[in-house]
XYZ file of N, CA and C in Angstrom:
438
model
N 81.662 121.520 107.130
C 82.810 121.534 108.006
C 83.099 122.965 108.460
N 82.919 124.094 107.551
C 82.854 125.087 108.068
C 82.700 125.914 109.169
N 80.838 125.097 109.041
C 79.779 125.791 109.718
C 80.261 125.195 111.167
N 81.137 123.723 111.304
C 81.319 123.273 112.826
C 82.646 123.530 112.906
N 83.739 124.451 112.176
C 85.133 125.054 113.000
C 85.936 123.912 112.526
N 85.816 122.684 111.238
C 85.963 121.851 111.518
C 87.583 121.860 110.096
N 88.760 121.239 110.126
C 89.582 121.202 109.102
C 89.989 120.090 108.594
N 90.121 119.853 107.313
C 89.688 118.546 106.799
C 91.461 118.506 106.733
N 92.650 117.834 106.941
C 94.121 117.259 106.260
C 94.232 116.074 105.763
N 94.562 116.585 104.347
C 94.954 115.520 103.249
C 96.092 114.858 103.875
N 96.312 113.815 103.162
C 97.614 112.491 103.701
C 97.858 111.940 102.676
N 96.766 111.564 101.631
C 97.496 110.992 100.122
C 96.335 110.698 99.595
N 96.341 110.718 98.704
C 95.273 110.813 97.493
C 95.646 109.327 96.695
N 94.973 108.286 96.081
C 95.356 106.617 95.552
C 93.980 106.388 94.447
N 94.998 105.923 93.649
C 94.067 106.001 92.432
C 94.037 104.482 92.072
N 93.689 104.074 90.779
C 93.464 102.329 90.685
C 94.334 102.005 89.858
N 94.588 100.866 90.307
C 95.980 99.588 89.598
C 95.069 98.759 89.248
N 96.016 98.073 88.709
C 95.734 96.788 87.924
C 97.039 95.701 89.067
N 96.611 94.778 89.822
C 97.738 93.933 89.590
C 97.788 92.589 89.524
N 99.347 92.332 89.184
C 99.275 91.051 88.288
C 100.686 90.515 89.042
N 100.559 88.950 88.985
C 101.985 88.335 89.252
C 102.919 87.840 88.227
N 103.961 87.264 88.537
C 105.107 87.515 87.615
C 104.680 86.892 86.484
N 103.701 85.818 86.136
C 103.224 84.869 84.971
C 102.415 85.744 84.207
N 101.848 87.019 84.469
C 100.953 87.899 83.695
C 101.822 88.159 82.416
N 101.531 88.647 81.352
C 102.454 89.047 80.166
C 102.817 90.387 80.586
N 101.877 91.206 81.392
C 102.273 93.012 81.616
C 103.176 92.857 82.983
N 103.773 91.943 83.776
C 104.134 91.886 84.752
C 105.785 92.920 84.500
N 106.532 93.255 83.711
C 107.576 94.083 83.183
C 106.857 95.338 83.536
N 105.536 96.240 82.493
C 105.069 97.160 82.845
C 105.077 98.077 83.564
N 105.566 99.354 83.985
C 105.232 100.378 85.188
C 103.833 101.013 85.167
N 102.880 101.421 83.747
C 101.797 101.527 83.946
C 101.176 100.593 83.106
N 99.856 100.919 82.913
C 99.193 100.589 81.948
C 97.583 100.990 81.656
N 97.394 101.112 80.121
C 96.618 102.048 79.611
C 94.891 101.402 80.002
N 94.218 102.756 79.287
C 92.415 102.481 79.465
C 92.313 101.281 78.577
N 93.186 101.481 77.027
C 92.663 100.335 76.247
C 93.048 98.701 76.465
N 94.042 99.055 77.536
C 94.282 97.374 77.451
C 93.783 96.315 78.258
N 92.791 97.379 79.379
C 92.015 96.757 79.938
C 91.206 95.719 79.667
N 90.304 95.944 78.486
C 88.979 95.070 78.065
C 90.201 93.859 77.609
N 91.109 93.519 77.420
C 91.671 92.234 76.742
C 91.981 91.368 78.098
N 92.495 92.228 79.193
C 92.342 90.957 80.350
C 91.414 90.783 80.706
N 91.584 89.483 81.580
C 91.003 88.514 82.442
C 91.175 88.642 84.136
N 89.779 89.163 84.789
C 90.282 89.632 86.281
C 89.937 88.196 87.097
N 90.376 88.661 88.167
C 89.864 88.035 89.529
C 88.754 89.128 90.402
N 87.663 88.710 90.889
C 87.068 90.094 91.296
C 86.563 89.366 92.798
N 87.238 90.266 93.740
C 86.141 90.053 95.325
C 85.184 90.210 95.461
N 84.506 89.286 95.835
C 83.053 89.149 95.876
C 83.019 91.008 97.079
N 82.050 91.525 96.787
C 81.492 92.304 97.823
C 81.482 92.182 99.031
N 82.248 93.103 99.777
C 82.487 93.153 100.931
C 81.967 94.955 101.499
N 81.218 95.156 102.371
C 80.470 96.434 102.876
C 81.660 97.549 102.823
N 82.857 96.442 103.867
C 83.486 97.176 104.222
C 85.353 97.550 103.387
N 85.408 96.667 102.894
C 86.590 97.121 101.895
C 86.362 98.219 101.134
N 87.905 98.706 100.556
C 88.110 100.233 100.269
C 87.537 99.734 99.012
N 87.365 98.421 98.112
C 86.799 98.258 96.591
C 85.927 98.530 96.426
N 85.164 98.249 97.788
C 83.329 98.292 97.532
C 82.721 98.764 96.672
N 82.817 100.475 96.545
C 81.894 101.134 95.069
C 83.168 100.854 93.590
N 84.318 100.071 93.651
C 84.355 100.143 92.250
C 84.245 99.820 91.075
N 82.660 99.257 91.103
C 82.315 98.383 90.217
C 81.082 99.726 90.306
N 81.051 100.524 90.686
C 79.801 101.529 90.145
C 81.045 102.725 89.624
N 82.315 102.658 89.414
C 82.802 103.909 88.525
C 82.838 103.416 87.380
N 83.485 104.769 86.525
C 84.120 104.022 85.079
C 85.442 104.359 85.128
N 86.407 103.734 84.712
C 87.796 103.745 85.035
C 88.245 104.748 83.676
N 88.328 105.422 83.267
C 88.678 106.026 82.108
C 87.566 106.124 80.983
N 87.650 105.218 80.146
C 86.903 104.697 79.322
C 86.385 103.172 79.111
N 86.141 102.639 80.308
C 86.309 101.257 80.305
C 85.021 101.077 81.483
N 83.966 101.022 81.601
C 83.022 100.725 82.909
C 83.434 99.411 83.561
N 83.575 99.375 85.202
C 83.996 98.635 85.826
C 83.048 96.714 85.687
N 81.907 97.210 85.082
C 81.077 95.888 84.643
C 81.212 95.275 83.488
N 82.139 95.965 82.309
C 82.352 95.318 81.036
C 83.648 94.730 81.443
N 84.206 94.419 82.350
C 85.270 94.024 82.237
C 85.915 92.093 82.513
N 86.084 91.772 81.938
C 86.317 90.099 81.709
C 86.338 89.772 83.009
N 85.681 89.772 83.962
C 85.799 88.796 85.525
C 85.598 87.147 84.825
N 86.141 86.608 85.160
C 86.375 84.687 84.868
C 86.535 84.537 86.436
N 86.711 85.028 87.376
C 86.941 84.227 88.960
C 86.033 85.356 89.788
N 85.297 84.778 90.763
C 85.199 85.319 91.713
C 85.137 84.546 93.148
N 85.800 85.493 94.223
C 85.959 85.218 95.181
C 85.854 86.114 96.669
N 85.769 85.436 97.715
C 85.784 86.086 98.859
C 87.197 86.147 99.732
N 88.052 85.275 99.217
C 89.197 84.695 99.965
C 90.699 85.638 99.251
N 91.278 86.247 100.189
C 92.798 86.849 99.291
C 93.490 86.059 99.518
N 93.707 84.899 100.154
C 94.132 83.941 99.736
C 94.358 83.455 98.352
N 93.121 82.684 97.985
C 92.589 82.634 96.982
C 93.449 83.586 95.403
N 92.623 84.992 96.160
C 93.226 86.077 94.679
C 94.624 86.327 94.636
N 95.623 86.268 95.800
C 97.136 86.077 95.522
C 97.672 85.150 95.108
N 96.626 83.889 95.050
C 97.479 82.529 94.490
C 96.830 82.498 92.943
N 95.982 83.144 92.439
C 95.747 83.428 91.492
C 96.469 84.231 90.859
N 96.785 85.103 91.409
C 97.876 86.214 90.937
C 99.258 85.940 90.399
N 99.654 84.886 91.565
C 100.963 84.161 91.353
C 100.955 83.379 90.735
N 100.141 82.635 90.055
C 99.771 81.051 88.863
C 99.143 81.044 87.966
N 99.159 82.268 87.666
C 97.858 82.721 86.367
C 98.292 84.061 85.574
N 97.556 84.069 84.775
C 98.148 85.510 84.088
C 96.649 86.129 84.369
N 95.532 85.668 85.173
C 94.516 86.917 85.575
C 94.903 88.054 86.424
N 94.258 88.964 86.382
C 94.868 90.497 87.106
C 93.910 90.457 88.344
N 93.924 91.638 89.123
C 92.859 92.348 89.940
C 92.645 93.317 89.681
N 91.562 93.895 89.787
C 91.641 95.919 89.812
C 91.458 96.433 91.412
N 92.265 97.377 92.036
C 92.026 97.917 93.401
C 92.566 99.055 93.222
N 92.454 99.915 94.364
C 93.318 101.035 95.181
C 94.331 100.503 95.312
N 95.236 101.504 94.624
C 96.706 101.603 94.352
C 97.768 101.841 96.005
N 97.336 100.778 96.897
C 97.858 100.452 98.210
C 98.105 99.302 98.734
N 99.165 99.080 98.568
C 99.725 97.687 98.810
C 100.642 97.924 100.317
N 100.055 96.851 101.136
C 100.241 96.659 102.126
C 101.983 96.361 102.174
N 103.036 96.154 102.726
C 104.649 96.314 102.702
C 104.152 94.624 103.292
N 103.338 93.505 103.712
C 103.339 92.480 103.948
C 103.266 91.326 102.469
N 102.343 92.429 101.303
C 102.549 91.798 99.982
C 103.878 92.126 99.239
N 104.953 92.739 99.935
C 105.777 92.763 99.102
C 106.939 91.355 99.324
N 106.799 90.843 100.000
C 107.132 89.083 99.563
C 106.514 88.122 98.795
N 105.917 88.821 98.045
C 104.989 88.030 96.560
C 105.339 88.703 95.530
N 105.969 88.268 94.492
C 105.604 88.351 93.072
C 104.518 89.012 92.537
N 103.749 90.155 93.032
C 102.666 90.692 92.424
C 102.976 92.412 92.674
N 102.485 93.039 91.007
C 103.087 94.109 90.891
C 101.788 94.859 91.355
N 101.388 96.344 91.312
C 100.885 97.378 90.910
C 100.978 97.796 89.718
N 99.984 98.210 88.464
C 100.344 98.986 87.976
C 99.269 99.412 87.884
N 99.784 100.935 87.862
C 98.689 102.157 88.125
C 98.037 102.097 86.375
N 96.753 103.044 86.564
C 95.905 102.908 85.631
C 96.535 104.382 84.738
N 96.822 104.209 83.941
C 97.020 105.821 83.356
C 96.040 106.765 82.942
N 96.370 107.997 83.459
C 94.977 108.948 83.826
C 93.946 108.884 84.114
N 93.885 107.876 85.217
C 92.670 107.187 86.356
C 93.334 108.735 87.363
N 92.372 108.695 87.713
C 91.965 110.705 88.651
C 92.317 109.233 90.314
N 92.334 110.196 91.048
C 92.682 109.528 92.792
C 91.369 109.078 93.154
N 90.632 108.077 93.772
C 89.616 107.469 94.107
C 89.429 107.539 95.436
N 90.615 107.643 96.040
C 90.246 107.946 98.045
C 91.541 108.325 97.875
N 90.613 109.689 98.609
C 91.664 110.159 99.940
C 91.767 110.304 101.027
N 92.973 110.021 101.941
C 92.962 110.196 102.839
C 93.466 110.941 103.889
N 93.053 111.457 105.081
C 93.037 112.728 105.790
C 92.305 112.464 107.067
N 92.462 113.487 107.741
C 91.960 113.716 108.891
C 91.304 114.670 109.461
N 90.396 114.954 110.126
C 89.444 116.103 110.336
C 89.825 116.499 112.042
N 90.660 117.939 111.885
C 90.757 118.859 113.326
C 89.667 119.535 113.634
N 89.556 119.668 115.073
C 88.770 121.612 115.348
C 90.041 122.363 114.643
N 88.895 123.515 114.181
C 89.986 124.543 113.499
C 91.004 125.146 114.851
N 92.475 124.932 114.364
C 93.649 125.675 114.993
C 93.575 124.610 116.113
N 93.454 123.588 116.330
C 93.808 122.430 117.437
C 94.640 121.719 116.932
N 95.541 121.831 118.441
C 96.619 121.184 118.266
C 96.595 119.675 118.539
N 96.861 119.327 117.999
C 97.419 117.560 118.147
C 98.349 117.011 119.476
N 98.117 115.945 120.012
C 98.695 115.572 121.131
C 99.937 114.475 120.421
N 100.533 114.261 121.381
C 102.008 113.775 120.825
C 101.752 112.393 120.492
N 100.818 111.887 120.580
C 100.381 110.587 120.704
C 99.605 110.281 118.925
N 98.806 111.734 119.010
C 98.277 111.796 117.522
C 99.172 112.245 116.225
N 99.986 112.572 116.799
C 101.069 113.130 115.803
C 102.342 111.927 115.656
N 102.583 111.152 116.532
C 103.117 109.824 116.444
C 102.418 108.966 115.523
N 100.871 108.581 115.842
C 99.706 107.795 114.965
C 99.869 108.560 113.507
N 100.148 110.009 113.436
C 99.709 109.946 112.283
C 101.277 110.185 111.081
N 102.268 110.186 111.409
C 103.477 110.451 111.241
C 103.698 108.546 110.637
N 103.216 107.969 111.441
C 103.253 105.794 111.399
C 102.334 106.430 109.889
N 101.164 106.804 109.576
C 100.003 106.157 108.629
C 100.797 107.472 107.711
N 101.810 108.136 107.523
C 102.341 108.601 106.584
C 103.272 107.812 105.797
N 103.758 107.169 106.450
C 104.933 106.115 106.178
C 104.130 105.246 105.479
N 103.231 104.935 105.741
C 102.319 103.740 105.430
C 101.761 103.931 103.899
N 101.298 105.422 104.018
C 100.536 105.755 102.766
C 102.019 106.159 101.741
């Protein structure tokens, strides 16, 4: 980025949750730990190219590798994994970004404790270019957002 004049701006940094709906036993919870992972039971999205989950079944979440972990469902449908969420005590694991459209469901976040940020996000200027009022509107909306 250097070498092309180029400046990278951070916007927020999102690390991994666990979440669960109100029937989960951790649904009270604000976080929750590396060890209590291996005792649940997930829901896991089938692979998708383009979702932000895609590689997180090649990290390790703390001390816990994303492949030892109890999957009992899999699916392609969020349909599907929110009505699971809401009627089950199985969890999900994702990026700690919940859309303001899931917050009319019963399903929490809880962040992973001392899980490091997994994406961030930002934007890349020419160095010392200014932004048009249009990009600074767009990006002022995806602050709110993040």
């Amino acid at each position: 980025m250097e070498h092309k004049k180029l400046e990278f701006h951070p916007l927020a940094s999102k690390g991994i949750s666990i979440y669960v709906g109100k029937n989960h036993p951790l649904y009270e919870l604000e976080s929750i730990g590396f060890s209590e992972l291996k005792g649940l039971k997930f829901v896991e999205e089938t692979e998708d190219f383009y979702a932000m989950e895609h590689n997180l079944e090649q990290i390790s979440v703390g001390m816990v590798h994303m492949g030892h972990l109890n999957n009992v469902f899999y699916t392609n449908s969020d349909y599907m994994i929110n009505n699971l969420l809401l009627h089950t005590d199985v969890c999900c694991m994702g990026i700690n970004l919940v859309d303001r459209e899931y917050h009319k469901y019963d399903i929490r976040a809880l962040p992973v404790e001392g899980s490091e940020a997994y994406l961030n996000f930002g934007y890349v200027t020419q160095r010392d270019a200014r932004l048009s009022a249009e990009a600074v509107q767009f990006l002022d909306m995806l602050k709110r957002i993040l």
